[in-house]
XYZ file of C-alpha atoms in Angstrom:
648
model
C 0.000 0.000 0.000
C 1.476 3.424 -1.138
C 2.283 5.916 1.584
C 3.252 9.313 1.414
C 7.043 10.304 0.397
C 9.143 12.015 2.955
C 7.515 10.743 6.603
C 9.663 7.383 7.146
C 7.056 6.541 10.551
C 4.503 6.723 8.186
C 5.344 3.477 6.943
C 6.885 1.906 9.484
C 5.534 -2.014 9.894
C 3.192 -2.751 12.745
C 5.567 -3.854 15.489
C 5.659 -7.838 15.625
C 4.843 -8.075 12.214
C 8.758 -8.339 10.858
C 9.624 -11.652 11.042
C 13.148 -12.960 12.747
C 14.167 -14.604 9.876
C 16.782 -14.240 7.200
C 15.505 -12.300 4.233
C 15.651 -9.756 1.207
C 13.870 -6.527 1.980
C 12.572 -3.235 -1.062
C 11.904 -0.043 -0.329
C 9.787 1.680 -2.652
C 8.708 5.343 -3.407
C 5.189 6.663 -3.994
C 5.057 5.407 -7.529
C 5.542 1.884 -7.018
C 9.436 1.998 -8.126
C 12.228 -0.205 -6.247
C 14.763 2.195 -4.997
C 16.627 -0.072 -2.600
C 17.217 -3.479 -1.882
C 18.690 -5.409 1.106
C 19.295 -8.039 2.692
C 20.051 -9.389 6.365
C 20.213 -12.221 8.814
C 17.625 -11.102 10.887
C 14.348 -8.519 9.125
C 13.236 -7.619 12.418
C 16.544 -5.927 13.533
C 17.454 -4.526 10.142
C 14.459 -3.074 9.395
C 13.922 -1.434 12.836
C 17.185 0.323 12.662
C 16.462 2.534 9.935
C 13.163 3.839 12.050
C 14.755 3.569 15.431
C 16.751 7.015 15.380
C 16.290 9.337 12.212
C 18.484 11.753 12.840
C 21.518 9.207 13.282
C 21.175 7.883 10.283
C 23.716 8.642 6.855
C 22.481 11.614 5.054
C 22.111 9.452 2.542
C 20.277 6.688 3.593
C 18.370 9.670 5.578
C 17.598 10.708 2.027
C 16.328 6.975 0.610
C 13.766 6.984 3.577
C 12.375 9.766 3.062
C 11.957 9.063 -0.697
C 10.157 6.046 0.161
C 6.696 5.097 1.019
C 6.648 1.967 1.351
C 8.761 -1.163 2.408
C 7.949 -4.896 1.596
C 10.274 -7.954 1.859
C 10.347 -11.665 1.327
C 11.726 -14.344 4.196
C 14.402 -16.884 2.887
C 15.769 -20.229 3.660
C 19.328 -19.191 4.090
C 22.067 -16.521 3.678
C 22.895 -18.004 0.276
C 19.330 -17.544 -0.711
C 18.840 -14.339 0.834
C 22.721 -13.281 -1.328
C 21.230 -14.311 -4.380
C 17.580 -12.985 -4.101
C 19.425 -9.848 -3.439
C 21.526 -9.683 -6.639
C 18.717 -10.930 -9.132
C 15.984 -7.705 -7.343
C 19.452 -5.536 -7.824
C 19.562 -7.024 -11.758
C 15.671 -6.556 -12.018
C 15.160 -3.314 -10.313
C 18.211 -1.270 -10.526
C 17.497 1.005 -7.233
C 18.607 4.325 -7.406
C 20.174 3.958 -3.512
C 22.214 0.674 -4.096
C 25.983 0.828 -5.095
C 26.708 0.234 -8.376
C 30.205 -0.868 -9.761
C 30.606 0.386 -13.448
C 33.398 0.095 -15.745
C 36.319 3.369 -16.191
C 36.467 1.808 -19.501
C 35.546 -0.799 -22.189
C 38.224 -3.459 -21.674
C 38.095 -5.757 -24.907
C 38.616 -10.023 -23.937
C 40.070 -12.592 -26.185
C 36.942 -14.867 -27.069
C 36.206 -17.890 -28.836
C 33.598 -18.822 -30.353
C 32.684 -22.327 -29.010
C 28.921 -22.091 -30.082
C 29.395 -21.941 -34.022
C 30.253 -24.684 -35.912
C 33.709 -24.005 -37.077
C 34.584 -21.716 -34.163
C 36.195 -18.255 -34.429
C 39.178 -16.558 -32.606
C 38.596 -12.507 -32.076
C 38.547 -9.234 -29.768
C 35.571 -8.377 -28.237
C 34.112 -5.996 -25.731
C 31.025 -5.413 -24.174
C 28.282 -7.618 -22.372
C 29.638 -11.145 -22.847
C 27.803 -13.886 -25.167
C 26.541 -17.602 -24.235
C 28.461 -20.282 -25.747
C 31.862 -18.295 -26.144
C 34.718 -18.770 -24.394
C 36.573 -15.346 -22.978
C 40.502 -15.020 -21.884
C 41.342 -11.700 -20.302
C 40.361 -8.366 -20.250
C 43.303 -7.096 -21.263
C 44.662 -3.454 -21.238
C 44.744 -2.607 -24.675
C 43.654 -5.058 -28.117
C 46.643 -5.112 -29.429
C 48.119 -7.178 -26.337
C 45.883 -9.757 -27.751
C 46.349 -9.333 -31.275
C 49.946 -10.258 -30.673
C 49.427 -12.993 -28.421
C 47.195 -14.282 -30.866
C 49.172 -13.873 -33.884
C 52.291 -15.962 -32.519
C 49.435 -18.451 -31.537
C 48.184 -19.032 -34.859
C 51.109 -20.450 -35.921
C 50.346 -23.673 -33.802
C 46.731 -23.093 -33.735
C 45.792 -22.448 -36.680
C 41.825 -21.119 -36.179
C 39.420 -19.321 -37.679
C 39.766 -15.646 -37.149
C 37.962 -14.087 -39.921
C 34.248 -12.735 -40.346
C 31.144 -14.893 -41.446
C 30.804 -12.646 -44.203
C 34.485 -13.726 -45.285
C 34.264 -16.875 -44.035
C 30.812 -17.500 -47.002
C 32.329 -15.774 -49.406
C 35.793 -18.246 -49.652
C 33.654 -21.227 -49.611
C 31.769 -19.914 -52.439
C 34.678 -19.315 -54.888
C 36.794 -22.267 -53.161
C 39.968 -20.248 -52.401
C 40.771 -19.523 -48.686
C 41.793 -15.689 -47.664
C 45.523 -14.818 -47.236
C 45.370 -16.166 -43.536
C 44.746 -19.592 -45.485
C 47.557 -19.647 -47.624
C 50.342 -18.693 -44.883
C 49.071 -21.325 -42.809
C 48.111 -19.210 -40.062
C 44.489 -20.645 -40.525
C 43.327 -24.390 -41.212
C 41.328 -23.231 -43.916
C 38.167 -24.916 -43.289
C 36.297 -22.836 -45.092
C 37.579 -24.906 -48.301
C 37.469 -28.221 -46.352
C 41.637 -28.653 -45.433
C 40.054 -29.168 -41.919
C 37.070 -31.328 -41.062
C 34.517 -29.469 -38.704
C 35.754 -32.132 -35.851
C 39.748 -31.345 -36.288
C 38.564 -27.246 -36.547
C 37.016 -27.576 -33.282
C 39.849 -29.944 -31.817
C 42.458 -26.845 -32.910
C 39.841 -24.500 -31.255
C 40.056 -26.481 -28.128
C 43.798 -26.789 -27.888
C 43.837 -23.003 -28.398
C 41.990 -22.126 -25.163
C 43.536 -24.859 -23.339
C 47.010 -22.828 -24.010
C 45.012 -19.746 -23.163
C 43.500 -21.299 -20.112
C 47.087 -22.067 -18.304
C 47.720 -25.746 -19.725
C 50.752 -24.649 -21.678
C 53.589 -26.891 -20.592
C 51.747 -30.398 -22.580
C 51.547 -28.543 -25.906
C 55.626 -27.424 -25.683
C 56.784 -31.306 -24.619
C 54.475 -32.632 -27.844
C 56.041 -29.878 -30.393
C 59.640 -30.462 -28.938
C 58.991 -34.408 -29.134
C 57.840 -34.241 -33.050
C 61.023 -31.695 -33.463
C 63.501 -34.421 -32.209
C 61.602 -37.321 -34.343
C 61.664 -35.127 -37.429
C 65.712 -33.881 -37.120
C 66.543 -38.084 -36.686
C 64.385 -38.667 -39.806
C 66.115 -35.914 -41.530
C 62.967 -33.941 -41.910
C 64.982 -30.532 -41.344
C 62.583 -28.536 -43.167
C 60.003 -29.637 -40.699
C 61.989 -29.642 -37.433
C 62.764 -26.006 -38.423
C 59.111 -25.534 -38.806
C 58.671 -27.184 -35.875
C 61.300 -25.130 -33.614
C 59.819 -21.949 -34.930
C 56.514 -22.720 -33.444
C 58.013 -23.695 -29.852
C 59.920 -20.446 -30.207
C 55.927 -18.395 -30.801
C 54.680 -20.206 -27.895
C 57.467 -19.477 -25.866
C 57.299 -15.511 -26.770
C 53.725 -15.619 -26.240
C 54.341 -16.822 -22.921
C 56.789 -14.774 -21.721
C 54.092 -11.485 -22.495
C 52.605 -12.948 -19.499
C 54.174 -12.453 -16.336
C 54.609 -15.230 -13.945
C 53.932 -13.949 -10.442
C 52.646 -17.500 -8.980
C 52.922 -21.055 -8.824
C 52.520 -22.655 -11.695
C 49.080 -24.155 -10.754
C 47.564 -21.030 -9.049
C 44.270 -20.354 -10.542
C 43.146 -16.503 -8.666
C 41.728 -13.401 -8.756
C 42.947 -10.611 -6.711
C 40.396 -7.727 -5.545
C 41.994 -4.660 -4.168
C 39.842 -1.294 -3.296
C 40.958 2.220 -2.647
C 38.406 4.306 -1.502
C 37.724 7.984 -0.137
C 34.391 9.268 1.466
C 32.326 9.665 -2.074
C 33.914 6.713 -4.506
C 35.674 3.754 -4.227
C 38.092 1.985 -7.386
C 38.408 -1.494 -7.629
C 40.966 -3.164 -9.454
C 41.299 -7.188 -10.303
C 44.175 -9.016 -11.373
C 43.120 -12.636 -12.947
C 46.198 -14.871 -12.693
C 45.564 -18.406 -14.385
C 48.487 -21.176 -14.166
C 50.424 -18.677 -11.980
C 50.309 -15.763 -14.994
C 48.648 -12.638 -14.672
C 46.528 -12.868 -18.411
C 44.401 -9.418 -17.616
C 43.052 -6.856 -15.831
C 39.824 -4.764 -15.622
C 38.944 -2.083 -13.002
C 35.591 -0.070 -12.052
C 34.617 2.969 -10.090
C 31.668 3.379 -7.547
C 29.862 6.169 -6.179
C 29.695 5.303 -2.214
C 26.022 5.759 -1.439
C 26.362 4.850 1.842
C 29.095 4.458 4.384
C 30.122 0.766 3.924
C 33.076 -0.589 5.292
C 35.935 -2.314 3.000
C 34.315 -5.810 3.627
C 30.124 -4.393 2.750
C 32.195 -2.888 -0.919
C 34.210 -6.490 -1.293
C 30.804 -8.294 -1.046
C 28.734 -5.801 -3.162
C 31.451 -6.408 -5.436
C 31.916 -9.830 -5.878
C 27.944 -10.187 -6.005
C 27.704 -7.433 -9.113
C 30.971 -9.428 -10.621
C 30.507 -13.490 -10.169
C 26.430 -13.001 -10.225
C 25.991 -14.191 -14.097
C 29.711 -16.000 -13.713
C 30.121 -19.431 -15.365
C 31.948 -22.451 -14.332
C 35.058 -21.696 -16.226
C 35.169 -17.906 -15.587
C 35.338 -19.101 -11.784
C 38.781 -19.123 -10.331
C 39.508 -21.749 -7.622
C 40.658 -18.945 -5.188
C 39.333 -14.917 -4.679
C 42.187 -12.893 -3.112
C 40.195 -9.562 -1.508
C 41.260 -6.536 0.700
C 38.867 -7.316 3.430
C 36.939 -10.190 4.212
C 32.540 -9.513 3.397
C 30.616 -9.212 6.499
C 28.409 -12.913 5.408
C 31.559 -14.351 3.971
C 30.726 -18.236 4.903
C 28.158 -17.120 2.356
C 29.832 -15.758 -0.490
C 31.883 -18.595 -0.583
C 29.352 -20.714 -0.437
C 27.204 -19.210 -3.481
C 30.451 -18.713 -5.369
C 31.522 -22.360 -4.994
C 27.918 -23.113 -6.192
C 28.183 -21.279 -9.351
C 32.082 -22.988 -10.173
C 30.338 -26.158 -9.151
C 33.501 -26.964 -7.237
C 35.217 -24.963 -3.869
C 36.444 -21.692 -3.717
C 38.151 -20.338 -1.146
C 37.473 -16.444 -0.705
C 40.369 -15.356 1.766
C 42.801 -12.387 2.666
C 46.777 -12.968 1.837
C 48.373 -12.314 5.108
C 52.347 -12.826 3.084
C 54.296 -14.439 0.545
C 53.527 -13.643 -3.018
C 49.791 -13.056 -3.043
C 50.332 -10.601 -0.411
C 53.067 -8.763 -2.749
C 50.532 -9.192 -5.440
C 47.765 -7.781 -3.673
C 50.132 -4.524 -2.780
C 50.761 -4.204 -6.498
C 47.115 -4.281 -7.281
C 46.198 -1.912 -4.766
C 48.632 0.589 -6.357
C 46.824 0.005 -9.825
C 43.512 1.065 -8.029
C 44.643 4.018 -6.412
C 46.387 5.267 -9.839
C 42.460 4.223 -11.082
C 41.097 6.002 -8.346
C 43.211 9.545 -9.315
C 42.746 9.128 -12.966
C 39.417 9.410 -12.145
C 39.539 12.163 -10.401
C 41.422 13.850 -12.682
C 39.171 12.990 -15.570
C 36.317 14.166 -14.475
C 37.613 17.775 -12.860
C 38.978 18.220 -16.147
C 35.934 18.660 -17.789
C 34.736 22.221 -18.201
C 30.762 21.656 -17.705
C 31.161 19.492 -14.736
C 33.190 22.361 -13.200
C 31.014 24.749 -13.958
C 27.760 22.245 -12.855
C 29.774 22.213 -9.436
C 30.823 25.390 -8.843
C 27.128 26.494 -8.958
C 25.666 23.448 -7.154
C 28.431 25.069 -4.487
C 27.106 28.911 -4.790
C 23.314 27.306 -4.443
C 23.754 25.361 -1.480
C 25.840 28.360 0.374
C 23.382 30.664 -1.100
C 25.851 32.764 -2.781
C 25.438 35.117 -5.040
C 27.667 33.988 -7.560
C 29.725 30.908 -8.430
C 32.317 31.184 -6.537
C 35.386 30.881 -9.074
C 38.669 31.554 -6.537
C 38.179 29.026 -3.428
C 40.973 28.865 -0.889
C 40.909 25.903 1.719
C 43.064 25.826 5.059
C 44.012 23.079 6.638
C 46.315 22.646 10.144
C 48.493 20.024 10.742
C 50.344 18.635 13.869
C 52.178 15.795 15.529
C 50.590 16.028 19.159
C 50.271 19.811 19.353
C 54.204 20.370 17.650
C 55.589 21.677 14.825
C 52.198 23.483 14.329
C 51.646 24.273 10.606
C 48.752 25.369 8.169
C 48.450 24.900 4.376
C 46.659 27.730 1.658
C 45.440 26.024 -1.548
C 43.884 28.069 -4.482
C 41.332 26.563 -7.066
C 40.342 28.772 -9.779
C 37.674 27.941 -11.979
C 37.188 24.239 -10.286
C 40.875 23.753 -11.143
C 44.355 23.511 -8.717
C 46.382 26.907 -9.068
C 49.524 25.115 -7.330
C 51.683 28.424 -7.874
C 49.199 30.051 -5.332
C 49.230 27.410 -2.770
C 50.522 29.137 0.538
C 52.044 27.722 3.785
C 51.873 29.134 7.393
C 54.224 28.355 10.027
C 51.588 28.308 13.299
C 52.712 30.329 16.038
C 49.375 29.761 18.937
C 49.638 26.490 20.852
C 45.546 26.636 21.832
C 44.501 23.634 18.758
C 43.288 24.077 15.584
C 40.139 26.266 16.587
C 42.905 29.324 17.526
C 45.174 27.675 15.058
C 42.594 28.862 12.029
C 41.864 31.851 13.606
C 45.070 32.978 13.155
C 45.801 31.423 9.678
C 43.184 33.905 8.598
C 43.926 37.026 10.417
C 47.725 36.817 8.693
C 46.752 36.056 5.227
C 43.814 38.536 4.948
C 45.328 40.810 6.648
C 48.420 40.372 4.317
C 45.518 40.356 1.625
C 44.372 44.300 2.648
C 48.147 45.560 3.245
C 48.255 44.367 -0.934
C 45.275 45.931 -1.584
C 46.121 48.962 0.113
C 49.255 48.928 -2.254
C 47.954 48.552 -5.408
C 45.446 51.967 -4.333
C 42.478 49.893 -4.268
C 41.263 51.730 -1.051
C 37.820 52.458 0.031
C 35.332 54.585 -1.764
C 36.221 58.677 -1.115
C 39.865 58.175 -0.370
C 42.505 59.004 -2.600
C 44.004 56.280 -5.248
C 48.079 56.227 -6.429
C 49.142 58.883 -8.471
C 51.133 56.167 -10.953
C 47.840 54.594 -12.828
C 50.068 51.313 -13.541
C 49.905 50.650 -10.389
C 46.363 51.531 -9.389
C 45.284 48.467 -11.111
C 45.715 44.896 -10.754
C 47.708 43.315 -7.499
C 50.767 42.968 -9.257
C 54.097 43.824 -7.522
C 55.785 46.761 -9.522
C 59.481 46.058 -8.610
C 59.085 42.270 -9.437
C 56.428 42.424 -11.980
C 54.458 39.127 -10.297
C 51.766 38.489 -8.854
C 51.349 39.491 -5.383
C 51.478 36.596 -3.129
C 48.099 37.548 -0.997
C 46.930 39.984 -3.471
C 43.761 38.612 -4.979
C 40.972 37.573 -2.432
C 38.845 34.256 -2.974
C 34.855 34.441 -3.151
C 34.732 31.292 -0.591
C 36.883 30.229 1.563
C 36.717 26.432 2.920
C 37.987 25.031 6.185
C 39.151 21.901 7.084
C 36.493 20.981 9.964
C 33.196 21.410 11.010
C 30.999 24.237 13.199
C 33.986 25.708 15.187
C 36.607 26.058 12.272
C 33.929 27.592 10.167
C 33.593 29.809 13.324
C 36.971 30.678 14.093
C 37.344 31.856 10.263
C 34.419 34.125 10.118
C 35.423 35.778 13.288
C 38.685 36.698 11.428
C 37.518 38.215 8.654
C 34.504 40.020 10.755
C 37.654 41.195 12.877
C 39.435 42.724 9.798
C 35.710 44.116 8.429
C 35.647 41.783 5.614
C 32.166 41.184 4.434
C 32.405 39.978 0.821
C 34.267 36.335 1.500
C 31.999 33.367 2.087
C 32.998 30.954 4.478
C 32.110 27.209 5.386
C 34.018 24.208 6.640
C 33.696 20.652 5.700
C 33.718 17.838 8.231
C 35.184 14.573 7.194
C 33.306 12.280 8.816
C 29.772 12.814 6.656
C 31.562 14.908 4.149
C 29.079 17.446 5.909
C 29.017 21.137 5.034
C 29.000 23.554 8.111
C 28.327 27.658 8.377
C 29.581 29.597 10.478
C 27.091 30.250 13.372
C 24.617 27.171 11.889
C 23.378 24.708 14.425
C 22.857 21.742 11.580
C 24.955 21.058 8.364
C 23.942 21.972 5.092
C 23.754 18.595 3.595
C 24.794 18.119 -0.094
C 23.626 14.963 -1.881
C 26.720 12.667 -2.271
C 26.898 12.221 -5.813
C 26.586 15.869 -6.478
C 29.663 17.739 -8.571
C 30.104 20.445 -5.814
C 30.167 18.031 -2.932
C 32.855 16.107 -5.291
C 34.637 19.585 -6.144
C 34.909 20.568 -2.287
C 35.909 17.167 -1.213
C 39.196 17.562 -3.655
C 39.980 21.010 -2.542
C 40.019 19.787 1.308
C 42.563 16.579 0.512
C 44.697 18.850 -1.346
C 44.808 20.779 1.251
C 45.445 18.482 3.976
C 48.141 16.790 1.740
C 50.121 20.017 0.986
C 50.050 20.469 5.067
C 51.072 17.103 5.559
C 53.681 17.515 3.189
C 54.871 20.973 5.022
C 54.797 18.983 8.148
C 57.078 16.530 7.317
C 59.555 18.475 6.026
C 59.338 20.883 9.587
C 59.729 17.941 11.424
C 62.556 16.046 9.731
C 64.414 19.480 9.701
C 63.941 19.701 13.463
C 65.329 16.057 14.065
C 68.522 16.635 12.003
C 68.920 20.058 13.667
C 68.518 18.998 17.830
C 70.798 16.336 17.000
C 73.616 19.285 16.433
C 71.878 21.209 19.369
C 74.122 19.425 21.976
C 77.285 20.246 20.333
C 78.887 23.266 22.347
C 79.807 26.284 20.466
C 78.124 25.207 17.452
C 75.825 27.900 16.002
C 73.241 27.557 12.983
C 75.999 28.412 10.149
C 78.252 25.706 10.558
C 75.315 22.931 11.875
C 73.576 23.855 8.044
C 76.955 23.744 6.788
C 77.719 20.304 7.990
C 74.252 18.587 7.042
C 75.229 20.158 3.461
C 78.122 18.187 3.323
C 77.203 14.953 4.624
C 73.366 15.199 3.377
C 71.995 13.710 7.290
C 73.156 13.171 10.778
C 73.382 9.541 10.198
C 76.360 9.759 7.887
C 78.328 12.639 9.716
C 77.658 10.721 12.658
C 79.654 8.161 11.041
C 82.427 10.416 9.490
C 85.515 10.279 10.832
C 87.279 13.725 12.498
C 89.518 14.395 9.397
C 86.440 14.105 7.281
C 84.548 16.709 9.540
C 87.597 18.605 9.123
C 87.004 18.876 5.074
C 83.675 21.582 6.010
C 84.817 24.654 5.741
C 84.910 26.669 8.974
C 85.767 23.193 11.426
C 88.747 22.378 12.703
C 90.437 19.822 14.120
C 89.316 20.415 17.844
C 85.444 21.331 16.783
C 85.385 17.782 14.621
C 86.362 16.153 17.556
C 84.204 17.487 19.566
C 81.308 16.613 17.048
C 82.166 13.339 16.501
C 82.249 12.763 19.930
C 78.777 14.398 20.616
C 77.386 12.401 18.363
C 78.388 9.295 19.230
C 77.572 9.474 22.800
C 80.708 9.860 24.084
C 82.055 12.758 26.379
C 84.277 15.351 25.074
């Protein structure tokens, strides 16, 4: 029975009606439409949590509830039945509010044919066909075109079109394939149907992993034909073990020989997750394929593995099935998973996390690949102009601005512990990084990051009005610079930049929630500045704050201005993570030269020029100390006694 949209108590089930059970549940809007889908072990407790407390629920699954009017579900057996109801209402529906894995590009697969009569080697991409066999995905089609054109010189299949393949039969003359023997020609009858198919076979069996068999039988008939004298044929032979062998060797081996896997790995920030998989067959990696996710809610590593390996073995055959799945984290039901997965291989598979060895190296790699994905991605889509431009106003309409705001600056404070105190300044302009503005602040308060922000933002904007005072952009009624060059535009006139604080921002973001957001708008209301937006943006929720706001401003997750802020607050905390790092490490090398008497800061920078770190000049010997200018021979023994702990 439909409900109205937007009152989740409304629709709340009679209490006692939810059964215990194990079971699939749908929530539906006003129209009848499936817009999520879930399952869990027990209905009553799952289903009571999202009406228990409202207001502690994910703004976004906040948001599904009060899209829908109505919730239904359907008790199961088991977990495995309740895992695989899921995925085929997931298929059916496709609910707005449930993850969805999708491609970051069209990876093309080497596939044959098995369902035709005279079977056919080729690339393809897309959704995958029954009755065809598929090796891969690879990175690019012409890894396979290479692969496969060494192979053809042993397996001699089909590759051509059935337009081609008609046409030779009816004038009885095989393409050019056919007469350099890198096809059987069956087209024209050389080949029976059954030896085609047998060729066809022994192809994917060398694609499959079982490579070592076909090398032994060609190097066998290479011996018998050299003792016959058959040279012409052992050479013929020889070349062929020499195609298999290059083929092979485009294939990395990063496992035992018998290792049948494929590895998962995830890297993930608040709004998306990448996902990369490496399949390794016979111990060789033969492809790779990765996908990007919008996070719709917060899920935990293990909740992404499952969803994953759901969306990717759900329509899996046997043979696509590898005997072991190598993942990140383990899924929450994973007694489950591997017992639906060993189901669909109709034999075991073992779904586990590589604690060392090999698979755990392998895994590392992986992970790498998918948080390259992850950036490309990134990096893709801020590139494009109209997404910019859709975010920077879905920024100015949640923040009520008046205008897009094209300059944003973003602070961010970072500390080990309360030392070392430091602050970062990055500029986007236009949606884009402007790295040449980035600023860094050496903090001088030791009161947190509240005072810490304050601060940040009394010295640059106050640095900002000292610029504009400079360039005579004063207020209205006073007097402007005589010189009209520099009357306009912050640009210094005895370096002919840019000047460094010279150009204000229409928003400025902080790294934080309620009080950060605060602390900067009492700053600028401090220095009379009434023109610069501010907010702050909480990690946790990805949750907007303004200043003086009791609640968030909350900005739908998949939304290009949530996306856009989100990118200017990492760079920001990286650049003051990076400024940290470097303050720190200088202060380590430096207080290990603070306990050398009558050593001042000259001849301390001076020696960690020299020697490049404490470690090596605290292995120097004294005549090597002595090679710094400015140290002599009772100062390098002094150091080199310092520094090894012994008294002078």
């Amino acid at each position: 029975m439909a409900r109205s949209a937007g009152a989740p108590l409304s629709f709340r089930p009679r209490p006692g009606s939810i059964p215990e059970s194990p079971g699939v549940y749908r929530f539906r809007d006003a129209h009848g439409r499936v817009i999520y889908v879930g399952k869990a072990k027990s209905l009553r407790q799952r289903l009571n949590s999202y009406f228990a407390d409202f207001s502690a629920l994910h703004p976004r699954t906040q948001t599904m509830l009060t899209t829908a009017a109505d919730v239904d579900w359907t008790v199961v057996g088991t977990e495995v039945e309740a895992l695989q109801l899921e995925y085929s209402w997931i298929k059916e529906f496709d609910p707005r509010f449930n993850v969805k894995y999708r491609d970051d590009k069209s990876y093309p697969y080497l596939a044959v044919t098995m369902g035709d009569d005279f079977p056919r080697v080729q690339v393809m991409r897309g959704a995958k066909r029954k009755g065809t066999r598929y090796f891969g995905p690879y990175s690019h089609a012409w890894a396979i075109r290479e692969t496969v054109d060494l192979l053809l010189r042993v397996f001699p299949v089909r590759t051509c079109s059935a337009g081609v393949f008609k046409r030779a039969g009816q004038i009885g003359r095989p393409c050019l394939l056919g007469y350099i023997d890198k096809c059987s020609a069956p087209c024209v009858g050389r080949v029976t149907p059954e030896e085609h198919r047998e060729l066809a076979e022994d192809f994917c069996d060398f694609m499959a992993g079982n490579t070592s068999r076909f090398i032994r039988r060609l190097e066998k008939d290479m011996r018998e034909a050299a003792g016959q004298q058959e040279y012409e044929r052992a050479a013929r032979l020889r070349d062929d073990i020499q195609a298999l062998q290059r083929a092979l060797e485009k294939q990395a081996v990063v496992l035992g020989e018998g290792t049948d896997a494929d590895v998962i790995a995830l890297a993930e920030d608040p709004l998306e997750a990448a996902v990369q998989v490496f399949y390794v067959r016979g111990g060789r990696i033969r492809g790779q394929r990765g996908w990007v996710v919008d996070k719709v809610e917060e899920s935990t590593p293990g909740e992404l593995v499952e969803q994953f390996l759901l969306q990717m073995y759900g329509e899996a055959g046997p043979e696509a099935m590898p005997r072991e799945v190598l993942v990140p984290a383990l899924p929450p039901d994973a007694e489950a998973i591997t017992e639906l997965l060993t189901e669909q291989r109709r034999a075991r598979v073992d779904v586990r996390v590589p604690q060392r060895g090999d698979k755990k190296a392998l895994m590392e790699t992986v992970e790498r690949n998918a948080k390259e994905s992850l950036a490309q991605h990134k990096i893709r889509r801020a590139g494009d102009l109209t997404t910019r431009s859709k975010a920077l106003q879905e920024i100015a309409d949640a923040l009520d601005l008046d205008q897009a705001p094209l300059r944003i600056e973003c602070y961010d404070v970072s500390h080990l512990q309360g030392e070392n105190v430091v602050a970062s300044m990055v500029v986007f302009e236009d949606g884009l990084a402007r790295k040449s503005e980035y600023r860094r602040f050496a903090v001088r308060t030791k009161e947190g990051d509240v005072a810490a922000i304050h601060e940040v933002i009394m010295r640059r904007f106050r640095r900002y009005l000292e610029e504009r005072s400079a360039t005579g952009e004063l207020a209205a009624g006073e007097p402007v610079a005589d010189d009209p060059q520099e009357a306009h535009g912050p640009i210094d006139p005895e370096t002919g930049r840019p000047r460094k604080f010279a150009y204000p921002p229409n928003l400025v973001v902080v790294d934080g929630a309620g009080p950060q957001a605060a602390a900067a708008q009492r700053a600028l209301d401090e220095l009379g500045i009434d023109d610069v937006a501010v907010c702050g943006l909480a990690k946790r929720l990805e949750e907007v704050w303004l200043p003086g706001d009791d609640q968030p401003v909350i900005m739908p997750r998949s939304s290009e201005g949530l996306y856009l802020l989100q990118r200017v607050r990492d760079e920001a905390h990286r650049f003051a993570i990076a400024y940290h790092r470097s303050k720190r490490a200088k202060t380590v090398k430096e207080s290990a030269l603070d306990g050398v008497p009558g050593l001042g800061p000259a001849r301390r920078q001076a020696l960690l020029k020299h020697f490049g770190s404490v470690k090596k000049l605290r292995e120097a010997t004294v005549a090597e100390i002595c090679e710094v200018p400015g140290i002599g021979p009772s100062t390098a023994e002094v150091i080199a006694s310092t520094l090894k702990g012994e008294s002078p």
